[in-house]
Amino acid sequence: MGGRISKKVVRPAAKAKPAVTAKAAAKLVKAKAQAKPTVKAKPVAKTTTPAKVVYAFGGGKADGNAGMKELLGGKGANLAEMAGLGLPVPPGFTISTAVCTYYYAHGNSYPTSLRADVERHLHQVERIVGKGFGDPANPLLVSVRSGARASMPGMMDTILNLGLNDETVRGLIALTGNPRFAYDSYRRFVSMYGDVVLGLKPESKDEIDPFEEILEAKKHARGVALDTELSANDLCELVAEFKAAIKQRLGMDFPDDPHAQLWGAIGAVFGSWKNDRADLYRKLNGIPESWGTAVNVQAMVFGNMGEDCGTGVAFTRDPATGANLFYGEFLMNAQGEDVVAGTRTPLPIRELQAANPLVYGQLEKIRHTLERHYRDMMDIEFTIQQGALYMLQCRVGKRTGDAAIRIAVEMVGQKLIGWKDALLRVDPEQLNQLLRPTFIPAEKARASREQRQLAKGLNAGPGAATGRIYFNAEDAEAAAARGESVILVRIETSPEDIRGMVASQGILTARGGMTSHAALVARQMGKVCVAGCESLRIDYKARTLRVDGRDETLREGEDLSIDGSTGEVFRGRIDTQPSEVVRVLIDRTLDAASAPVYKLYAQLMTWADKARRLRVRANADQPDQSSAAVAFGAEGIGLCRTEHMFFGDDKIGPMREMILADSLEARKAALAKLLPLQRADFAGIFRAMAGKPVTIRTLDPPLHEFLPHETLDQQALADMLGVSLARVQERVAALHEFNPMLGFRGCRLGIIFPEITEMQARAIFEAAAAVQKEGHAVRPEIMIPLVGHVKELDLQAAIVRRVAGDVAKESGIKLAYTVGTMIEVPRGALTADEIAKTAEFFSFGTNDLTQTALGVSRDDAGRFLVPYVGEFEIYERDPFQTIDEAGVGALIHIAVERGRASRPGLKIGICGEHGGDPTSVIFCHRAGLDYVSCSPYRVPIARLAAAHAALTS
Ligand code: PEP
Ligand code: MG
């Protein structure tokens, strides 16, 4: 079949930007770090200097609050809010996103007032904590962190322990009496600053981090396995060795002046707003580049000063299942990065109750305070310094689709939110996760019996995935592009791996907890993920995977199956089965009463239906698809593509015979064979839809799509028809078109060969009469495709109406039906007033309307559309997935207005792929459409999106 039949636009992963070498990056960053905050003599009038750009928090008060995310970023706004709530927040200040905007609009420079503002706020922090920045006797150390309006976990840069040098480190030793801690902080700072600000990073995918390499060598030399086994002296040596590596590889000295360090870090954080991974993350998540990031400078508190110190991250509810329990992880004697980076596997938060009941009690209280205050599930970061609890961050927690629904529905029950809030808490796309497959239990049991379970890690991203092993993002992407299903296997993931994660079915990591990068990002993407699977031994260079205690080696390309709901990892493939919702609704193999996830889904959908105005239909061509659509809540069929009904083996023969016919008689003979086949299909659909409207479109595709193009197939057809191969080949050649999409297709077929439309209309009405006779209501809506001129519709409508009259007479059954048209070429939209005189309904075929309005072939767009969107940003999103509002949207507005001007109350829908895209659904609501129609599995998504549209418009 031709390309048009498999027309779904598949979005290949975005193209990698060329890697910047460490040296080149260092040069760039060096220049940035050394740049004093300056203002150009004549500032470009792109942005004015904002009045207030630095906002303080801590010491029991704050300049900002949670409502100021645009200016302060999520982190800054929530730190301010927590400080305002009286929670223990270390003091600091936020440099607003307006400075980021200014920075990029003014050649990487700052507003004139910034330096003085920062100094003033730094003094204020010094006063609150009673320390001095750069004071060798009593040093204040700070963290410098990014914070955009929307959370972008790990995508931008962070620097901790800033303010340390060879003098202040001695002050820190004197203050804490803990040289090991002081040098540990110092070596962490130098490596982090060296990486993030100075740009000393691995240069290739196989190279390990230069600082990591030095650290490993040191451990090896000392004969120890863990960082914690290194002595103060070892760590002190590491500081010097790190600095020497920076000098040797980048040709620069490590900055000792804390103020130079601070400005370098601020520049690096603003600079990281436009690094490759942040760019990609923004694109994947639709975050505009214009938002910018804020920079948060905050007094350090330490979780690694000793055994009465610790750090952790937690969620006020379980982010994987949504269960209402305190969920998190902590590590004693560690810094926050240890938990998030997954370099040590943390302990479950409940164990903190035993380790430090006082702090645990405080955290439990804060958990409730935050949920009551924010009325949402929150994600928090905390540090315990010498037994005192500090809150370092809180934000609305990311969650799986399952968790989003459970939390939303249960919070209504707890009277924390109303049902409308609950609807808005669930992203329509998240419903996809509820429809995801799990392993077939018998298959999984067999895998267990065969002892194929290799290991068990953390159930970080639910769902089951099976695919081939790849060990790095690049290879994973390449394999996915070849059509393989991929399991990305990493020791731990970092933001650089995001492309590989996008391309994979599942992600497996050896290290890291539930809040590690891999886990967070996978959950957000809706990917299956098993994290922290510690028994794995992964060798990137050899591309092998071994498991402790098992004498076998898995290599790149071998099959692996992972269960992100249980954490199990199996060798080989395990077949998957549909989700609970699908089993209740579609397969009917599970009873709703014993399906808790289904019950939550059903509650949410009930609310969605109460809120929405837009109706939701499905695109379906077969009775089973129609039944599935109804189970998912479709209120009718918005598009039945009759040509899809000819795909089956028993129908393609007569269809080809009809196309190849070179006389009216021959064509009619073939059509007579097709008539009963079509009639039976229509009857099946009418029965499945039980009185709901069914829009049936007359034949549309270019005929050549049905012809065999391989000699063997042509010979088989010739044999079936009893003609010569040459005869078949001659007809195929005669039907060849240079531009079939704009050729002999759509209503043009039925106008030139009216007997085709006659046969289809007869099949529809005879089926309608038969099903009505059985006692079912039937509501056929006959739709004529690709109409650009009202006369085209007139000609086809006349045939349909004549046949309807004939069938009514023959059957003695009164048939209620309507005749309408698709609007899918610009002329149709522009002359909608004329067309609406005949058409009783419109349905926007936005696949073709996009193709014809943009002059972009829907079959050939892949080659240039990806860079058009990703690189050149010509279109914000793929116009074949999300309606191009400025162009195609304008045509829709015109057609709606003109159509309804000549036929008030004209029913209008959409049946292109856009009908299942939440953003486009919202557009359709605002454009005044009556319904959207999409594939059956997207019906729930469209229902929720329609509710969002109604609640937000
Ligand atoms: C359309 O063009 O949007 C449409 C629904 O028709 P098809 O995709 O079958 O061309
Ligand atoms: Mg079309």
PDB file of C-alpha atoms and ligand atoms in Angstrom, residues 4 7 641 697 700 745 785-786 822 824 845-849 858, ligand 2:
ATOM      1  CA  ARG A   4      -0.702   7.559   2.608  1.00  0.00           C
ATOM      2  CA  LYS A   7       0.672   8.301   7.289  1.00  0.00           C
ATOM      3  CA  ARG A 641     -12.433   5.454   6.018  1.00  0.00           C
ATOM      4  CA  ARG A 697     -16.644   8.761   4.082  1.00  0.00           C
ATOM      5  CA  ASP A 700     -10.841   8.783  -1.021  1.00  0.00           C
ATOM      6  CA  ARG A 745      -8.549  10.933  -5.408  1.00  0.00           C
ATOM      7  CA  PRO A 785     -13.931  13.953   0.861  1.00  0.00           C
ATOM      8  CA  LEU A 786     -11.599  16.564  -0.607  1.00  0.00           C
ATOM      9  CA  MET A 822     -14.756  17.201   4.668  1.00  0.00           C
ATOM     10  CA  GLU A 824      -9.464  19.599   3.732  1.00  0.00           C
ATOM     11  CA  GLY A 845      -9.613  16.735   7.558  1.00  0.00           C
ATOM     12  CA  THR A 846      -6.637  18.458   9.080  1.00  0.00           C
ATOM     13  CA  ASN A 847      -4.126  15.948   7.739  1.00  0.00           C
ATOM     14  CA  ASP A 848      -4.886  17.043   4.207  1.00  0.00           C
ATOM     15  CA  LEU A 849      -5.716  20.597   5.213  1.00  0.00           C
ATOM     16  CA  ARG A 858       2.413  14.624   4.509  1.00  0.00           C
TER      17      ARG A 858
HETATM   18 MG    MG B   2      -7.938  13.558   3.977  1.00  0.00          MG
END
